[in-house]
Short mmCIF file of C-alpha atoms in Angstrom, two decimals:
data_model
loop_
_atom_site.label_atom_id
_atom_site.label_comp_id
_atom_site.label_asym_id
_atom_site.label_seq_id
_atom_site.Cartn_x
_atom_site.Cartn_y
_atom_site.Cartn_z
CA MET A 12 -13.80 -10.50 -22.36
CA THR A 13 -11.22 -11.81 -19.89
CA PRO A 14 -11.94 -14.99 -17.87
CA LEU A 15 -12.42 -12.83 -14.78
CA ALA A 16 -14.82 -10.51 -16.64
CA ARG A 17 -16.90 -13.53 -17.67
CA ALA A 18 -16.94 -14.75 -14.06
CA LEU A 19 -18.05 -11.30 -12.84
CA ALA A 20 -20.77 -11.13 -15.49
CA GLU A 21 -22.08 -14.51 -14.34
CA GLU A 22 -22.08 -13.40 -10.70
CA ILE A 23 -24.01 -10.24 -11.63
CA ARG A 24 -26.53 -12.21 -13.68
CA LEU A 25 -27.16 -14.51 -10.71
CA SER A 26 -27.04 -12.06 -7.81
CA GLY A 27 -27.36 -8.52 -9.17
CA PRO A 28 -24.96 -5.55 -9.35
CA ILE A 29 -21.84 -5.56 -7.15
CA ASP A 30 -20.04 -2.70 -5.43
CA VAL A 31 -16.57 -1.46 -6.30
CA ALA A 32 -15.00 -3.30 -3.37
CA ARG A 33 -16.32 -6.63 -4.58
CA PHE A 34 -15.11 -5.89 -8.11
CA MET A 35 -11.59 -4.99 -6.89
CA ALA A 36 -11.39 -7.99 -4.55
CA ARG A 37 -12.22 -10.45 -7.30
CA ALA A 38 -10.18 -8.73 -10.01
CA LEU A 39 -7.06 -8.63 -7.84
CA ASN A 40 -7.35 -11.72 -5.63
CA ASP A 41 -9.63 -14.32 -7.27
CA PRO A 42 -7.63 -17.55 -6.79
CA GLU A 43 -8.22 -18.75 -10.35
CA HIS A 44 -8.40 -15.60 -12.48
CA GLY A 45 -7.25 -12.77 -10.18
CA TYR A 46 -4.34 -10.49 -10.95
CA TYR A 47 -2.00 -11.14 -8.01
CA PRO A 48 -2.33 -14.92 -7.55
CA THR A 49 -1.46 -15.62 -11.18
CA ARG A 50 1.63 -13.52 -11.95
CA ASP A 51 4.65 -11.45 -10.91
CA PRO A 52 3.45 -7.93 -11.78
CA LEU A 53 6.71 -6.06 -11.13
CA GLY A 54 9.49 -4.83 -13.37
CA ALA A 55 9.92 -4.27 -17.09
CA ALA A 56 8.21 -7.55 -17.96
CA GLY A 57 5.30 -6.79 -15.63
CA ASP A 58 2.87 -3.91 -15.35
CA PHE A 59 4.45 -1.45 -12.90
CA THR A 60 7.62 -0.61 -10.98
CA THR A 61 7.72 0.34 -7.29
CA ALA A 62 10.22 2.53 -5.48
CA PRO A 63 12.37 -0.35 -4.11
CA GLU A 64 12.85 -1.60 -7.68
CA ILE A 65 14.04 1.85 -8.79
CA SER A 66 17.00 2.04 -6.40
CA GLN A 67 18.49 0.40 -3.33
CA MET A 68 18.61 3.87 -1.78
CA PHE A 69 14.88 3.80 -1.07
CA GLY A 70 15.12 0.65 1.06
CA GLU A 71 18.25 1.92 2.75
CA MET A 72 16.45 5.07 3.90
CA VAL A 73 13.50 3.03 5.17
CA GLY A 74 15.91 0.75 7.02
CA LEU A 75 17.64 3.76 8.55
CA TRP A 76 14.27 5.10 9.72
CA LEU A 77 13.26 1.77 11.27
CA ALA A 78 16.59 1.42 13.08
CA THR A 79 16.39 4.98 14.40
CA VAL A 80 12.85 4.53 15.71
CA TRP A 81 13.77 1.14 17.22
CA GLU A 82 16.71 2.69 19.04
CA GLY A 83 14.50 5.56 20.22
CA ALA A 84 12.06 3.02 21.64
CA GLY A 85 14.81 1.57 23.84
CA ARG A 86 16.05 -1.18 21.50
CA PRO A 87 13.34 -3.72 22.44
CA SER A 88 14.17 -7.40 21.91
CA PRO A 89 12.57 -9.53 20.65
CA PHE A 90 10.48 -7.58 18.17
CA ALA A 91 8.62 -8.32 14.93
CA LEU A 92 9.92 -6.69 11.75
CA VAL A 93 6.87 -6.74 9.47
CA GLU A 94 6.27 -5.87 5.83
CA LEU A 95 2.83 -5.76 4.27
CA GLY A 96 2.78 -6.73 0.59
CA PRO A 97 6.54 -7.30 0.18
CA GLY A 98 6.55 -7.69 -3.63
CA ARG A 99 9.69 -9.59 -4.62
CA GLY A 100 11.34 -8.98 -1.24
CA THR A 101 13.52 -6.20 -2.63
CA LEU A 102 12.60 -3.62 0.00
CA MET A 103 13.11 -6.00 2.91
CA ALA A 104 16.45 -7.19 1.50
CA ASP A 105 17.63 -3.57 1.34
CA ILE A 106 16.30 -2.88 4.86
CA LEU A 107 18.20 -5.87 6.25
CA ARG A 108 21.42 -4.90 4.48
CA ALA A 109 21.17 -1.29 5.69
CA THR A 110 20.61 -2.36 9.31
CA ALA A 111 23.17 -5.17 9.41
CA ARG A 112 25.61 -3.09 11.46
CA VAL A 113 23.06 -1.70 13.91
CA PRO A 114 23.98 -3.46 17.17
CA GLY A 115 21.22 -5.79 18.33
CA PHE A 116 18.75 -5.03 15.53
CA HIS A 117 19.05 -8.28 13.60
CA HIS A 118 19.47 -10.31 16.78
CA GLY A 119 16.12 -9.08 18.12
CA ALA A 120 14.20 -9.05 14.86
CA GLY A 121 11.81 -11.78 13.81
CA LEU A 122 10.89 -11.32 10.15
CA HIS A 123 7.19 -11.48 9.23
CA LEU A 124 5.73 -10.96 5.74
CA VAL A 125 2.03 -10.49 4.99
CA GLU A 126 1.57 -11.84 1.46
CA THR A 127 -1.26 -13.77 -0.24
CA SER A 128 0.28 -14.33 -3.69
CA PRO A 129 1.99 -17.74 -4.08
CA THR A 130 4.04 -16.35 -6.98
CA LEU A 131 5.38 -13.45 -4.94
CA ARG A 132 5.99 -15.64 -1.88
CA ARG A 133 8.31 -17.77 -4.00
CA ALA A 134 10.17 -14.64 -5.14
CA GLN A 135 10.47 -13.44 -1.54
CA ALA A 136 11.81 -16.81 -0.39
CA ALA A 137 14.38 -16.79 -3.20
CA ARG A 138 15.65 -13.40 -2.05
CA LEU A 139 15.27 -13.64 1.72
CA GLY A 140 15.68 -17.36 2.34
CA PRO A 141 13.57 -19.49 4.67
CA THR A 142 13.86 -17.09 7.62
CA PRO A 143 10.57 -15.15 7.24
CA THR A 144 7.26 -16.25 8.64
CA TRP A 145 4.52 -15.66 6.06
CA HIS A 146 0.99 -14.57 6.92
CA GLU A 147 -2.23 -14.36 4.93
CA THR A 148 -3.57 -11.52 7.10
CA ILE A 149 -2.41 -9.29 9.94
CA GLU A 150 -4.50 -11.30 12.41
CA THR A 151 -1.76 -13.91 12.81
CA LEU A 152 1.08 -11.42 13.41
CA PRO A 153 2.70 -11.61 16.88
CA SER A 154 0.76 -9.73 19.55
CA ASP A 155 3.19 -10.26 22.43
CA ARG A 156 6.07 -8.06 21.26
CA PRO A 157 6.65 -4.68 19.58
CA LEU A 158 5.77 -4.48 15.88
CA PHE A 159 7.84 -2.38 13.49
CA VAL A 160 5.78 -2.36 10.30
CA VAL A 161 6.49 -1.02 6.83
CA ALA A 162 3.93 -0.94 4.00
CA ASN A 163 5.05 0.41 0.64
CA GLU A 164 2.36 0.59 -2.06
CA PHE A 165 0.20 -1.84 -0.13
CA PHE A 166 -2.87 0.16 0.89
CA ASP A 167 -3.54 1.49 -2.63
CA ALA A 168 -4.42 -2.03 -3.81
CA LEU A 169 -7.02 -2.70 -1.09
CA PRO A 170 -10.70 -2.66 -2.12
CA ILE A 171 -12.64 0.59 -1.83
CA ARG A 172 -16.29 1.60 -2.11
CA GLN A 173 -17.42 4.69 -3.99
CA PHE A 174 -20.42 6.93 -3.24
CA VAL A 175 -21.87 9.91 -5.11
CA ARG A 176 -23.55 12.75 -3.21
CA ASP A 177 -27.18 13.18 -4.28
CA GLY A 178 -28.66 16.08 -2.36
CA GLN A 179 -28.98 14.97 1.26
CA HIS A 180 -28.33 11.33 0.38
CA TRP A 181 -25.70 9.12 -1.21
CA ARG A 182 -25.81 6.65 -4.09
CA GLU A 183 -23.25 3.86 -4.23
CA ARG A 184 -21.40 3.18 -7.46
CA ARG A 185 -22.05 -0.36 -8.65
CA LEU A 186 -21.03 -2.64 -11.48
CA GLY A 187 -23.78 -4.18 -13.56
CA LEU A 188 -24.42 -5.37 -17.10
CA SER A 189 -25.44 -3.48 -20.22
CA ASP A 190 -26.11 -5.63 -23.31
CA GLY A 191 -24.12 -8.39 -21.62
CA ALA A 192 -21.04 -6.21 -20.98
CA LEU A 193 -19.79 -4.89 -17.63
CA SER A 194 -20.91 -1.30 -17.04
CA TRP A 195 -21.07 1.23 -14.21
CA GLY A 196 -24.25 2.45 -12.56
CA LEU A 197 -25.53 3.87 -9.28
CA GLY A 198 -27.58 2.32 -6.49
CA PRO A 199 -30.57 3.92 -4.76
CA ALA A 200 -30.24 7.15 -2.77
CA GLU A 201 -29.71 6.42 0.94
CA PRO A 202 -28.61 8.40 4.01
CA ASN A 203 -25.03 7.95 5.24
CA PRO A 204 -24.08 10.02 8.31
CA GLU A 205 -20.44 8.84 8.13
CA LEU A 206 -20.04 10.34 4.66
CA ASP A 207 -21.95 13.52 5.57
CA ARG A 208 -19.14 14.70 7.82
CA ARG A 209 -16.73 14.85 4.89
CA GLY A 210 -18.47 17.94 3.59
CA ALA A 211 -18.58 16.87 -0.05
CA PRO A 212 -20.63 19.04 -2.44
CA ASP A 213 -23.61 17.72 -4.40
CA GLY A 214 -22.46 15.41 -7.20
CA ALA A 215 -19.07 14.72 -5.63
CA LEU A 216 -17.69 11.16 -5.54
CA VAL A 217 -16.22 9.98 -2.24
CA GLU A 218 -14.19 6.82 -1.67
CA ILE A 219 -14.12 4.71 1.50
CA GLY A 220 -11.31 2.22 2.08
CA ARG A 221 -12.85 0.11 4.82
CA ALA A 222 -10.35 -2.74 4.39
CA ALA A 223 -7.45 -0.30 4.77
CA GLN A 224 -9.00 1.28 7.86
CA LEU A 225 -9.52 -2.10 9.52
CA ILE A 226 -5.89 -3.08 8.91
CA ALA A 227 -4.63 0.25 10.26
CA ALA A 228 -6.85 -0.12 13.32
CA GLY A 229 -5.72 -3.69 13.97
CA LEU A 230 -2.04 -2.85 13.73
CA ALA A 231 -2.49 0.26 15.86
CA THR A 232 -4.13 -1.73 18.65
CA THR A 233 -1.12 -4.03 18.85
CA VAL A 234 1.46 -1.23 18.63
CA ALA A 235 -0.36 0.81 21.27
CA GLY A 236 -0.18 -2.18 23.60
CA THR A 237 3.25 -3.61 22.89
CA GLY A 238 5.18 -0.74 21.29
CA GLY A 239 6.68 -0.30 17.87
CA ALA A 240 5.87 1.84 14.84
CA ILE A 241 4.07 1.76 11.49
CA LEU A 242 5.46 3.37 8.34
CA ILE A 243 3.15 3.68 5.32
CA LEU A 244 4.46 4.89 1.96
CA ASP A 245 1.96 5.20 -0.87
CA TYR A 246 0.42 7.58 -3.35
CA GLY A 247 -2.62 9.62 -2.43
CA ALA A 248 -3.58 12.65 -0.36
CA TRP A 249 -4.48 13.55 3.22
CA ASP A 250 -8.14 13.60 2.19
CA GLY A 251 -10.30 14.77 -0.71
CA THR A 252 -12.96 13.68 -3.18
CA GLY A 253 -12.99 12.29 -6.70
CA ASP A 254 -12.73 9.02 -8.59
CA THR A 255 -9.16 7.71 -8.20
CA LEU A 256 -9.78 4.08 -9.21
CA GLN A 257 -7.36 3.25 -12.02
CA ALA A 258 -6.02 0.32 -14.01
CA VAL A 259 -2.44 -0.15 -15.23
CA ARG A 260 -1.31 -2.77 -17.74
CA ALA A 261 2.14 -3.02 -19.35
CA HIS A 262 3.19 0.22 -17.59
CA ALA A 263 0.36 2.23 -19.17
CA PRO A 264 -3.04 3.34 -17.85
CA GLU A 265 -6.15 1.82 -19.39
CA PRO A 266 -9.92 1.87 -18.74
CA VAL A 267 -10.76 0.10 -15.50
CA LEU A 268 -13.11 -2.39 -17.19
CA ALA A 269 -10.86 -3.11 -20.18
CA HIS A 270 -9.06 -6.22 -18.85
CA PRO A 271 -10.23 -7.10 -15.31
CA GLY A 272 -8.01 -9.78 -13.83
CA ASP A 273 -5.20 -8.97 -16.28
CA ALA A 274 -4.50 -5.39 -15.11
CA ASP A 275 -3.45 -3.90 -11.79
CA LEU A 276 -6.15 -1.91 -9.99
CA THR A 277 -5.38 0.77 -7.43
CA ALA A 278 -6.96 3.80 -5.77
CA HIS A 279 -5.33 6.75 -4.04
CA VAL A 280 -4.88 6.35 -0.31
CA GLY A 281 -6.76 8.73 1.98
CA PHE A 282 -4.15 9.08 4.72
CA ARG A 283 -6.44 11.02 7.04
CA TRP A 284 -8.79 8.06 7.30
CA LEU A 285 -5.91 5.69 8.09
CA ALA A 286 -4.67 8.06 10.79
CA GLU A 287 -8.15 8.31 12.30
CA ALA A 288 -8.57 4.52 12.24
CA ALA A 289 -5.25 4.23 14.08
CA GLU A 290 -6.37 6.75 16.71
CA PRO A 291 -4.53 5.06 19.63
CA LEU A 292 -1.34 6.17 17.86
CA ALA A 293 0.00 9.61 16.92
CA ALA A 294 0.35 10.42 13.21
CA GLN A 295 3.18 12.17 11.40
CA PHE A 296 2.78 12.97 7.70
CA ALA A 297 5.07 14.20 4.91
CA PRO A 298 5.58 14.05 1.14
CA GLN A 299 7.90 11.22 0.12
CA GLY A 300 10.47 13.55 -1.41
CA ALA A 301 10.82 15.63 1.76
CA PHE A 302 10.93 12.49 3.92
CA LEU A 303 13.72 10.82 1.92
CA THR A 304 15.67 14.05 1.60
CA ALA A 305 15.54 14.65 5.36
CA LEU A 306 16.86 11.13 5.94
CA GLY A 307 19.88 11.83 3.71
CA ILE A 308 19.11 10.15 0.39
CA GLY A 309 20.94 12.93 -1.46
CA GLU A 310 24.12 12.33 0.52
CA ARG A 311 23.75 8.58 -0.01
CA ALA A 312 23.44 9.06 -3.77
CA ALA A 313 26.57 11.22 -3.79
CA ALA A 314 28.52 8.63 -1.78
CA LEU A 315 27.46 5.81 -4.11
CA ALA A 316 28.40 7.91 -7.14
CA ARG A 317 31.88 8.56 -5.72
CA HIS A 318 32.32 4.85 -5.06
CA THR A 319 31.04 3.79 -8.50
CA PRO A 320 31.43 6.72 -10.93
CA SER A 321 30.05 4.68 -13.82
CA GLU A 322 26.68 4.59 -12.01
CA ALA A 323 26.53 8.33 -11.30
CA THR A 324 24.02 9.12 -14.05
CA ALA A 325 21.73 6.24 -13.12
CA LEU A 326 21.88 7.25 -9.45
CA ALA A 327 20.99 10.84 -10.31
CA HIS A 328 18.01 9.65 -12.35
CA ALA A 329 16.85 7.37 -9.51
CA LEU A 330 17.19 10.19 -6.98
CA GLU A 331 15.15 12.47 -9.24
CA ARG A 332 12.45 9.87 -9.71
CA LEU A 333 12.10 9.15 -5.99
CA THR A 334 12.18 12.72 -4.68
CA ALA A 335 11.34 15.30 -7.38
CA PRO A 336 7.92 16.99 -7.14
CA ALA A 337 7.22 16.18 -10.79
CA GLU A 338 8.01 12.50 -10.20
CA MET A 339 7.20 10.54 -7.00
CA GLY A 340 8.28 13.21 -4.52
CA THR A 341 4.91 14.91 -4.06
CA LEU A 342 2.30 12.42 -5.28
CA PHE A 343 3.66 9.80 -2.88
CA LYS A 344 3.21 10.46 0.83
CA VAL A 345 4.57 8.99 4.05
CA LEU A 346 2.53 8.38 7.19
CA ALA A 347 4.21 7.33 10.43
CA LEU A 348 2.07 6.01 13.28
CA LEU A 349 3.78 5.82 16.66
CA PRO A 350 2.76 5.52 20.32
CA LYS A 351 1.53 8.82 21.71
CA GLY A 352 4.23 10.78 23.47
CA THR A 353 6.96 9.56 21.10
CA PRO A 354 9.19 12.46 19.96
CA PRO A 355 8.94 13.46 16.27
CA ALA A 356 10.51 10.73 14.15
CA ALA A 357 13.36 11.22 11.69
CA GLY A 358 12.23 12.44 8.29
CA PHE A 359 9.29 14.50 9.58
CA ALA A 360 9.55 18.23 10.18
#
């Protein structure tokens, strides 16, 4: 039993079963035993690899998109360039390099990073310098200027709740104890009109990402008032049912309760519910592969290969991994949220 598992078992013994959101929040963010506060999870020595770590091309395309949308908005200055969950700062470093020659972009940008992990903040500072302003939550982001926000593999790590349809009612999935060990169970059957509208059949499991919806709503309120854009890249689907909670450790999946606190926990993003929470804004949605291809990642890979022929094979592999349907191209999706009346953004058909 991991230290976090022992702490959860003690909480359950004292207070009773907990919901999935509470389990995820403690497993990922407990200050003493949680996953993110205690380690750098990225790269070969960690547990998973994100798109910015695969190739600089990913960040370059995101930077191109941000610059294009900023120019389309009339080149506002000053503005806040925001990243949620910046990892090691790799994506933002690539965004800044790709936009360095866009007239006025860097001059107007104030860099803001929403990050709770002390370990990752140190990595971000080492890569980006002292320039960024760090935030624990979105509540302290600027509200007096346009926000241009990017969130790559951020929303999948936010706590969710899970409910199972039981006739005309719903039963929430909860974590309890069986012979002293953590085990899953279900709460009492209760009505839930919000879940009813999803049309799930009897026995179906439905996930609600309330934390994600609140963040989307908060950002959308600011962008609707001051201008800007939100770009979300993550794995998931527009909507749907089913248990998507998963654990990854040392780049391999494992049972969710195997090593709480020592494994990454994620759940697929329901993009429809983010778009609805951000209702003041208009949503545009596409698979990641189509989005990156429309922005010109194939041409960028070819140009880099011509410049550095020795890297041609690695570039081809990175391009395949980021865009191919069998890799990240279809499983990962892109949601853009922009003020209503904004013309279709680059990368979206």
